[in-house]
């Protein structure tokens, strides 16, 4: 499959992740995509696979139905495994395509063999209990079982040991020789340059270079100006050339070694003092001590810039959040709901959060809230309108609607709060608020830590849900919206999500313990709470708005 991109740009919210990309990905070739972190590689892969649409520009595929013909393997393999056994996991995509049972099993076994497994030994194992390298190969087998025309791999060697990496490279070389078009995003230039038919270097969302790897290593300044390290073999070759050894610039260490075998090298020993590279670096000895004197802590530096809400003292935000939430919950009229909507909108604007982001954040709650709304409006037997055995009451519908919208506004306020307050200020502010409870022996410090971690977990979990949805969609689901998903597919989201959350919780506990967390010991805070005039003004405004809502809403 051949792909042609013309003038392709992509925006997340308001920020450009890709700008004006023009490129061709030739059929049956292996293209390596590299660039510094954040340069737009993963975004480009999502566009190529059809999981995202360009904000502008066009992507033309040489075949019809590209979504069905392109398989993508994302960065973290654990986000793509969801079934109880390796076999079920790989067969999932085939089931969606309506492939009969026996053919499914044959294709699954063949795909597992292609990535170096003994199918009989692994088919019934739980994918969650495999090692990182094995999980990655199972995910690739799942992609290959779909018999795609193009395979896209995002960081396939990250976290793999050298022998697993070599196994993976052998698989890729074999697949390319069978005509598969392969696109790989990677930071591992040493490993993939020797394989690449074409290299695309990304820089700040643009194509910085597009051409053969050999030309790229012949002009190492291109890699350097993109913030990438020139591969070791290339650097050694340049050093040798500068010292009079006539070697061609290689794309791999093997190539360099075989070029060197033609030369008789005599290595002159230099004393250490002659080496500028090994001279002690006076500046490096002056690393910052961390105590920093009056220098602001990392959190303080972060929170003195950005939106108005970001610059407020966390105590002002906690107070505002609590009194506004109480006032919103107290409203009982449609006017009160409209006023709450207005206040929430103003706060979201002050937090610089777009409507699109708010909508995306709230949408997972809609189903639950519609159910709660119906629950408030519908009763058995009585009501203003009868539908079979059920009755619909207008007053119940209005009361339920007011309550449901109130909760949605409070969740949106929570979004504004967590988006503008990082972990430490959030915890310090909360701890300050509940400090009086220490007198009744309440463990306020543990409580504030638990609350701050839990609050920060919410956006993280939503992001994981998004990744899992994309992983399922990449197996052949036609839409990445939730509406066309069956309950079984939705249930597939929960097992891996639960595993990810439990694993994250476990790692968090180990991290806290390994840092010597002692509940009794006094703590030195990195972050100083500072109340300013602006906090007083904003708190006054929020208190006035909350009082008006309370009395007139
Ligand atoms: N879901 C998102 N919402 C908002 N911005 C995003 C999102 N995902 C990525 N970005 C931004 O888009 C830009 C490109 O990100 P992308 O993940 O494509 O880079 P990358 O080159 O793949 O990075 P890495 O090598 O670290 O994986 C970055 O500035 C990133 O912060």
XYZ file of C-alpha atoms and ligand atoms in Angstrom:
584
model
C 0.000 0.000 0.000
C 1.283 3.465 -0.907
C 0.334 6.615 0.991
C 0.674 10.219 -0.128
C 0.321 13.127 2.271
C -0.250 16.654 0.959
C -0.104 19.691 3.178
C -1.297 17.721 6.216
C -1.734 19.599 9.510
C -3.219 18.468 12.820
C -4.261 20.411 15.906
C -4.905 19.193 19.467
C -7.260 21.804 20.862
C -5.530 24.984 19.658
C -1.975 23.662 19.353
C -0.450 22.456 16.115
C 1.045 18.966 16.517
C 1.712 18.668 12.750
C 2.180 21.367 10.123
C 2.135 21.151 6.329
C 3.471 17.625 5.948
C 4.142 16.534 2.357
C 5.444 12.988 2.061
C 5.127 9.685 0.253
C 5.313 6.284 1.907
C 6.244 3.792 -0.821
C 4.680 0.366 -1.065
C 6.639 -2.631 0.250
C 9.263 -0.389 1.886
C 10.264 0.257 5.461
C 10.020 3.904 6.524
C 11.607 5.049 9.765
C 10.131 8.077 11.467
C 12.377 9.800 13.973
C 12.501 13.078 15.843
C 12.831 14.463 19.319
C 10.099 13.677 21.826
C 7.020 15.797 21.095
C 7.995 16.334 17.440
C 4.745 14.754 16.198
C 5.680 11.150 15.336
C 2.850 9.375 17.182
C 0.317 11.894 15.926
C 1.446 11.255 12.354
C 1.107 7.484 12.882
C -2.460 7.934 14.174
C -3.312 9.961 11.065
C -1.720 7.385 8.735
C -3.708 4.571 10.364
C -6.948 6.524 9.960
C -7.634 6.660 13.728
C -7.473 10.470 13.526
C -8.383 12.754 10.647
C -6.128 15.634 9.543
C -7.305 19.118 10.554
C -6.361 20.205 7.033
C -4.644 18.692 4.001
C -5.193 15.280 2.432
C -3.987 11.721 2.854
C -4.435 9.550 -0.237
C -4.171 5.756 -0.005
C -3.469 3.525 -2.994
C -6.107 1.010 -1.768
C -9.751 1.338 -0.763
C -10.802 0.837 2.902
C -7.430 1.810 4.389
C -8.719 1.380 7.981
C -9.237 -2.306 7.251
C -5.828 -2.712 5.624
C -3.578 -0.902 8.051
C -2.620 -2.401 11.413
C -1.102 -0.220 14.112
C 0.781 -1.288 17.233
C 0.886 1.493 19.830
C 3.685 2.364 22.201
C 2.650 0.540 25.377
C 1.701 -3.088 24.640
C -0.328 -3.478 27.834
C -2.859 -0.962 26.490
C -3.666 -3.242 23.577
C -4.255 -6.575 25.300
C -7.694 -7.102 26.735
C -8.884 -10.711 26.447
C -8.453 -13.601 28.870
C -6.119 -15.628 26.621
C -3.633 -14.909 23.850
C -5.854 -16.795 21.446
C -8.998 -14.774 22.262
C -7.024 -11.571 22.053
C -5.662 -12.252 18.585
C -8.943 -13.712 17.328
C -10.890 -10.599 18.360
C -9.983 -8.632 15.211
C -10.698 -11.676 13.026
C -14.106 -12.174 14.660
C -15.001 -8.575 13.796
C -14.177 -9.365 10.180
C -16.498 -12.399 10.266
C -13.705 -14.938 9.653
C -14.894 -18.559 10.335
C -13.654 -20.331 13.478
C -11.125 -22.752 11.914
C -9.572 -20.057 9.732
C -9.307 -17.814 12.802
C -7.336 -20.454 14.652
C -5.069 -21.107 11.633
C -4.341 -17.429 11.135
C -3.721 -16.917 14.862
C -1.239 -19.811 14.989
C 0.545 -18.607 11.842
C 0.835 -15.062 13.172
C 2.233 -16.315 16.494
C 4.778 -18.475 14.654
C 5.799 -15.447 12.545
C 6.790 -13.534 15.674
C 8.765 -16.496 16.993
C 6.335 -18.242 19.376
C 5.443 -21.894 19.590
C 1.652 -21.406 19.108
C 0.629 -24.498 21.103
C 2.603 -23.283 24.126
C 1.197 -19.788 24.241
C -2.349 -19.855 22.809
C -4.089 -20.443 26.153
C -1.858 -18.284 28.348
C -3.129 -15.046 29.851
C -1.645 -12.117 27.903
C -1.441 -10.106 31.127
C 1.054 -12.538 32.644
C 3.603 -12.346 29.809
C 6.854 -10.408 29.915
C 7.079 -6.986 28.225
C 8.861 -8.397 25.148
C 6.379 -11.296 24.856
C 3.411 -8.937 25.161
C 4.830 -6.819 22.373
C 5.210 -9.864 20.097
C 1.630 -10.995 20.894
C 0.317 -7.550 19.966
C 2.287 -7.636 16.709
C 0.924 -11.143 16.037
C -2.597 -9.727 16.583
C -1.852 -7.088 13.957
C -0.344 -9.600 11.508
C -3.281 -12.014 11.850
C -5.404 -9.329 10.172
C -3.145 -9.756 7.102
C -2.658 -6.017 6.658
C -1.038 -4.289 3.689
C 0.691 -1.885 6.030
C 2.058 -2.351 9.555
C 2.669 0.696 11.723
C 4.787 0.314 14.863
C 5.239 3.040 17.475
C 8.501 2.636 19.438
C 8.623 -1.158 18.919
C 11.968 -1.718 20.669
C 11.387 0.482 23.734
C 12.128 -1.618 26.814
C 13.224 -4.714 24.861
C 16.472 -6.525 25.641
C 19.031 -6.922 22.793
C 18.007 -10.471 21.917
C 14.261 -9.619 21.782
C 15.176 -6.594 19.631
C 17.125 -8.802 17.252
C 14.196 -11.273 17.035
C 11.868 -8.396 16.217
C 14.204 -7.057 13.505
C 14.386 -10.496 11.896
C 10.565 -10.624 11.848
C 10.381 -7.164 10.246
C 12.964 -7.962 7.563
C 11.034 -11.106 6.687
C 7.707 -9.266 6.549
C 9.142 -6.597 4.251
C 10.520 -9.261 1.931
C 6.942 -10.593 1.699
C 5.791 -7.177 0.418
C 4.409 -5.620 3.609
C 4.739 -1.821 3.856
C 6.145 -0.934 7.283
C 6.311 2.395 9.123
C 8.240 2.590 12.389
C 8.459 5.514 14.765
C 11.546 5.247 16.919
C 14.274 6.936 18.953
C 16.477 3.907 18.349
C 18.330 5.112 15.231
C 21.236 2.678 15.644
C 18.858 -0.270 15.363
C 16.591 0.912 12.567
C 18.808 2.946 10.197
C 20.387 -0.206 8.739
C 16.899 -1.497 7.864
C 15.371 1.736 6.596
C 14.521 2.281 2.939
C 13.507 5.815 3.830
C 13.913 8.021 6.894
C 11.635 10.907 7.869
C 13.045 13.262 10.481
C 10.409 15.345 12.296
C 11.084 18.679 13.949
C 8.362 20.640 15.762
C 5.583 19.001 13.752
C 7.259 19.515 10.354
C 9.242 17.221 8.054
C 12.870 18.197 8.566
C 14.290 15.512 6.252
C 12.824 12.811 4.052
C 15.136 10.487 2.146
C 17.566 7.570 2.391
C 19.403 6.806 5.648
C 22.778 6.871 3.874
C 22.321 10.467 2.739
C 21.258 11.388 6.231
C 24.368 9.985 7.882
C 26.462 11.746 5.228
C 25.018 15.063 6.459
C 24.967 14.540 10.242
C 24.144 18.210 10.860
C 20.545 17.370 9.801
C 20.185 14.981 12.728
C 21.965 17.360 15.081
C 19.769 20.310 14.120
C 16.700 18.121 14.811
C 18.062 17.510 18.318
C 18.978 13.874 17.602
C 22.160 12.041 18.428
C 24.154 10.910 15.403
C 24.509 7.073 15.509
C 27.730 5.819 17.091
C 28.985 4.071 13.911
C 28.687 7.354 11.989
C 30.519 9.313 14.678
C 33.339 6.778 14.826
C 33.673 6.854 11.027
C 33.974 10.676 11.014
C 36.578 10.574 13.765
C 38.575 7.953 11.834
C 38.352 9.996 8.630
C 39.587 13.088 10.463
C 42.591 11.025 11.537
C 43.334 9.890 8.006
C 41.571 6.510 7.894
C 39.622 6.514 4.591
C 36.345 4.744 5.565
C 32.949 5.354 3.957
C 30.302 6.700 6.333
C 28.334 3.584 7.365
C 24.674 3.221 8.388
C 25.435 0.412 10.823
C 28.131 -0.769 13.187
C 28.455 -4.022 11.192
C 29.151 -2.015 8.034
C 31.797 0.030 9.854
C 33.456 -3.078 11.262
C 33.649 -4.759 7.865
C 35.056 -1.523 6.329
C 37.645 -1.400 9.101
C 38.716 -4.994 8.552
C 40.306 -3.770 5.287
C 42.552 -1.340 7.221
C 45.448 -2.060 9.477
C 44.946 0.281 12.401
C 47.635 1.303 14.817
C 46.212 2.922 17.919
C 48.390 5.512 19.562
C 47.858 5.784 23.308
C 47.423 9.317 24.567
C 47.725 10.345 28.127
C 44.482 11.367 29.787
C 45.599 15.013 30.136
C 45.897 15.304 26.338
C 42.232 14.465 25.932
C 39.998 17.510 25.913
C 36.936 15.233 26.213
C 38.111 13.703 29.478
C 39.365 16.890 31.148
C 37.470 17.534 34.350
C 34.618 19.934 33.705
C 34.753 22.798 36.120
C 31.159 23.790 35.443
C 29.719 20.354 35.938
C 30.970 20.421 39.496
C 28.647 23.318 40.209
C 25.411 21.405 39.918
C 22.601 23.094 41.788
C 22.306 21.896 45.330
C 18.534 21.781 45.299
C 18.170 23.921 48.380
C 18.006 26.902 46.069
C 17.949 29.686 48.670
C 15.240 32.081 47.507
C 14.901 30.432 44.093
C 11.309 29.368 43.429
C 10.515 25.641 43.658
C 9.532 23.944 40.367
C 5.812 24.210 41.264
C 6.054 27.868 42.178
C 7.828 28.640 38.904
C 5.110 26.763 36.994
C 2.234 28.440 38.737
C 3.332 32.026 38.351
C 2.607 31.828 34.620
C -0.396 30.773 32.527
C -4.123 31.333 33.025
C -5.578 33.420 35.883
C -6.724 30.294 37.718
C -3.272 28.777 37.438
C -1.770 31.757 39.246
C -4.147 31.621 42.236
C -3.185 30.267 45.647
C -4.545 26.688 45.939
C -6.389 27.678 49.148
C -8.395 30.247 47.169
C -9.235 27.535 44.639
C -10.250 24.967 47.291
C -12.415 27.517 49.092
C -13.988 28.691 45.841
C -14.636 25.111 44.729
C -16.330 24.164 48.008
C -18.610 27.213 48.363
C -19.555 27.269 44.679
C -20.346 23.535 44.720
C -22.588 24.000 47.772
C -24.386 26.919 46.117
C -24.865 24.983 42.861
C -26.247 21.982 44.763
C -28.626 24.322 46.582
C -30.177 25.770 43.391
C -33.706 24.601 42.709
C -34.891 26.788 39.813
C -34.215 26.933 36.077
C -32.832 30.465 36.501
C -30.454 29.169 39.152
C -29.290 26.448 36.745
C -28.717 29.012 33.984
C -26.776 31.230 36.412
C -24.692 28.200 37.517
C -23.967 27.475 33.851
C -22.790 31.057 33.377
C -20.512 30.964 36.447
C -19.047 27.587 35.380
C -18.439 28.908 31.846
C -16.625 31.981 33.208
C -14.425 29.790 35.416
C -13.576 27.426 32.547
C -12.641 30.463 30.442
C -10.444 31.815 33.266
C -8.766 28.387 33.375
C -8.195 28.602 29.600
C -9.982 25.264 28.999
C -11.650 24.899 25.603
C -15.299 23.819 25.186
C -14.100 20.826 23.192
C -11.941 19.620 26.052
C -14.768 20.184 28.569
C -17.176 18.246 26.361
C -14.681 15.373 26.005
C -14.146 15.309 29.767
C -17.858 15.307 30.609
C -19.062 12.902 27.915
C -18.230 9.657 29.812
C -20.611 10.828 32.583
C -23.563 11.517 30.268
C -24.975 7.987 30.226
C -25.045 7.809 34.019
C -26.628 11.252 34.332
C -29.313 10.544 31.731
C -30.191 7.442 33.741
C -30.348 9.476 36.971
C -32.517 12.086 35.258
C -34.952 9.427 34.037
C -34.913 7.841 37.483
C -36.059 11.168 38.990
C -38.766 11.734 36.354
C -40.286 8.274 36.001
C -42.376 6.491 38.593
C -44.590 3.407 38.565
C -48.288 4.112 38.190
C -48.707 7.837 38.914
C -47.479 10.829 36.876
C -48.596 13.564 34.459
C -48.177 11.287 31.420
C -48.596 7.506 31.440
C -46.399 5.229 29.327
C -47.625 1.668 29.948
C -47.149 0.876 33.622
C -44.871 3.935 34.052
C -45.734 7.551 34.790
C -43.695 10.622 33.810
C -43.907 13.574 36.171
C -43.043 17.067 34.850
C -41.948 18.338 38.234
C -39.765 15.244 38.708
C -38.202 15.818 35.265
C -37.414 19.466 36.094
C -36.068 18.651 39.554
C -33.983 15.757 38.164
C -32.666 17.951 35.334
C -31.629 20.699 37.759
C -29.842 18.141 39.962
C -28.111 16.420 37.033
C -26.899 19.700 35.503
C -25.703 20.798 38.950
C -23.507 17.707 39.207
C -22.176 18.241 35.666
C -21.231 21.841 36.543
C -19.423 20.649 39.667
C -17.492 18.064 37.634
C -16.556 20.820 35.151
C -15.342 22.961 38.073
C -13.270 19.980 39.203
C -11.750 19.855 35.714
C -10.835 23.562 35.927
C -9.325 22.951 39.358
C -7.205 19.906 38.458
C -6.099 21.371 35.111
C -4.761 24.485 36.823
C -3.314 22.958 40.005
C -0.487 20.448 40.073
C -0.131 17.742 42.750
C 1.889 19.442 45.474
C -0.037 22.772 45.640
C -3.295 20.809 45.480
C -2.260 18.720 48.485
C -0.839 21.653 50.451
C -4.030 23.680 49.943
C -6.262 20.804 51.021
C -4.098 20.002 54.027
C -4.321 23.624 55.107
C -8.125 23.449 54.896
C -8.478 20.321 57.032
C -5.642 21.111 59.485
C -8.062 21.988 62.347
C -9.258 18.360 62.254
C -5.870 17.303 63.610
C -7.180 18.202 67.029
C -9.590 15.281 66.849
C -6.700 12.959 65.866
C -7.651 12.809 62.172
C -4.596 11.904 59.992
C -4.901 15.083 57.901
C -1.632 14.576 56.086
C -2.508 11.056 54.875
C -5.967 12.280 53.974
C -4.700 15.210 51.906
C -2.222 12.961 50.108
C -4.965 10.415 49.318
C -7.309 13.156 48.044
C -4.664 14.781 45.844
C -3.628 11.429 44.325
C -7.255 10.400 43.739
C -8.119 13.695 42.063
C -5.113 13.445 39.794
C -6.032 9.857 38.929
C -9.266 10.956 37.182
C -7.732 12.643 34.078
C -5.121 9.881 33.962
C -7.813 7.177 33.912
C -9.770 9.038 31.221
C -6.614 9.227 29.111
C -6.099 5.464 29.540
C -9.719 4.826 28.495
C -9.021 6.877 25.348
C -5.907 4.798 24.607
C -7.802 1.530 25.119
C -10.600 2.693 22.837
C -8.064 3.469 20.131
C -6.384 0.093 20.647
C -9.729 -1.707 20.178
C -10.569 0.515 17.209
C -7.235 -0.413 15.605
C -8.383 -4.060 15.546
C -11.035 -3.267 12.979
C -13.805 -1.455 14.870
C -15.316 1.018 12.413
C -15.672 3.989 14.701
C -13.788 5.322 17.676
C -16.954 6.913 19.092
C -18.688 4.904 21.848
C -22.126 4.864 20.210
C -21.479 1.944 17.868
C -19.819 -0.233 20.485
C -21.469 -3.403 21.720
C -21.653 -4.154 25.474
C -19.094 -6.958 24.920
C -16.613 -4.540 23.363
C -17.196 -2.043 26.146
C -16.586 -4.837 28.653
C -13.194 -5.401 26.989
C -12.192 -1.946 28.171
C -12.671 -2.788 31.826
C -10.277 -5.722 32.356
C -7.141 -3.957 31.080
C -8.246 -0.702 32.700
C -8.590 -2.442 36.049
C -5.194 -4.081 35.614
C -3.572 -0.757 34.655
C -5.148 1.031 37.638
C -4.200 -1.711 40.127
C -0.646 -1.827 38.712
C -0.373 1.950 38.915
C -1.677 1.904 42.519
C 0.828 -0.800 43.427
C 3.715 1.128 41.848
C 2.600 4.290 43.611
C 2.609 2.570 47.010
C 6.107 1.149 46.335
C 7.331 4.587 45.177
C 5.947 6.258 48.319
C 7.479 3.590 50.570
C 10.836 3.659 48.765
C 11.055 7.393 49.430
C 10.879 6.654 53.117
C 7.395 8.062 53.723
C 6.949 8.275 57.466
C 3.504 9.221 58.769
C 4.875 10.518 62.057
C 7.879 12.530 60.828
C 7.666 16.303 60.351
C 7.776 17.303 56.706
C 9.751 20.074 54.994
C 7.536 21.540 52.340
C 8.935 22.439 48.903
C 5.969 24.610 48.185
C 5.079 27.740 50.133
C 1.462 28.857 50.162
C 1.307 32.579 49.305
C -1.966 34.495 49.549
C -1.970 37.695 47.440
C -4.401 40.567 46.725
C -5.533 38.786 43.578
C -6.587 35.760 45.699
C -8.632 38.035 47.968
C -10.371 39.628 44.976
C -11.160 36.350 43.259
C -12.380 34.753 46.526
C -14.604 37.787 47.143
C -16.088 37.506 43.659
C -16.699 33.768 43.994
C -18.250 34.259 47.455
C -20.588 36.966 46.059
C -21.598 34.801 43.086
C -22.180 31.817 45.397
C -24.325 33.871 47.807
C -26.460 35.200 44.926
C -26.880 31.669 43.626
C -27.766 30.416 47.114
C -30.423 33.083 47.808
C -31.951 33.544 44.355
C -31.209 30.205 42.650
N -3.873 14.105 23.487
C -3.151 15.227 23.334
N -3.676 16.430 23.667
C -2.981 17.576 23.492
N -1.726 17.624 22.967
C -1.150 16.459 22.627
C -1.823 15.207 22.783
N -1.006 14.227 22.348
C 0.124 14.839 21.934
N 0.038 16.177 22.101
C 1.051 17.185 21.748
O 1.310 17.086 20.357
C 2.694 17.198 20.098
C 3.192 15.965 19.345
O 3.046 14.837 20.220
P 3.395 13.362 19.744
O 2.951 12.416 20.822
O 2.853 13.133 18.381
O 4.993 13.445 19.706
P 6.052 12.275 19.543
O 7.079 12.753 18.602
O 5.376 10.986 19.225
O 6.647 12.211 21.019
P 7.297 10.917 21.773
O 8.550 10.586 21.057
O 7.550 11.471 23.153
O 6.266 9.821 21.758
C 3.378 17.409 21.447
O 3.581 18.788 21.615
C 2.367 16.899 22.449
O 2.474 17.609 23.669
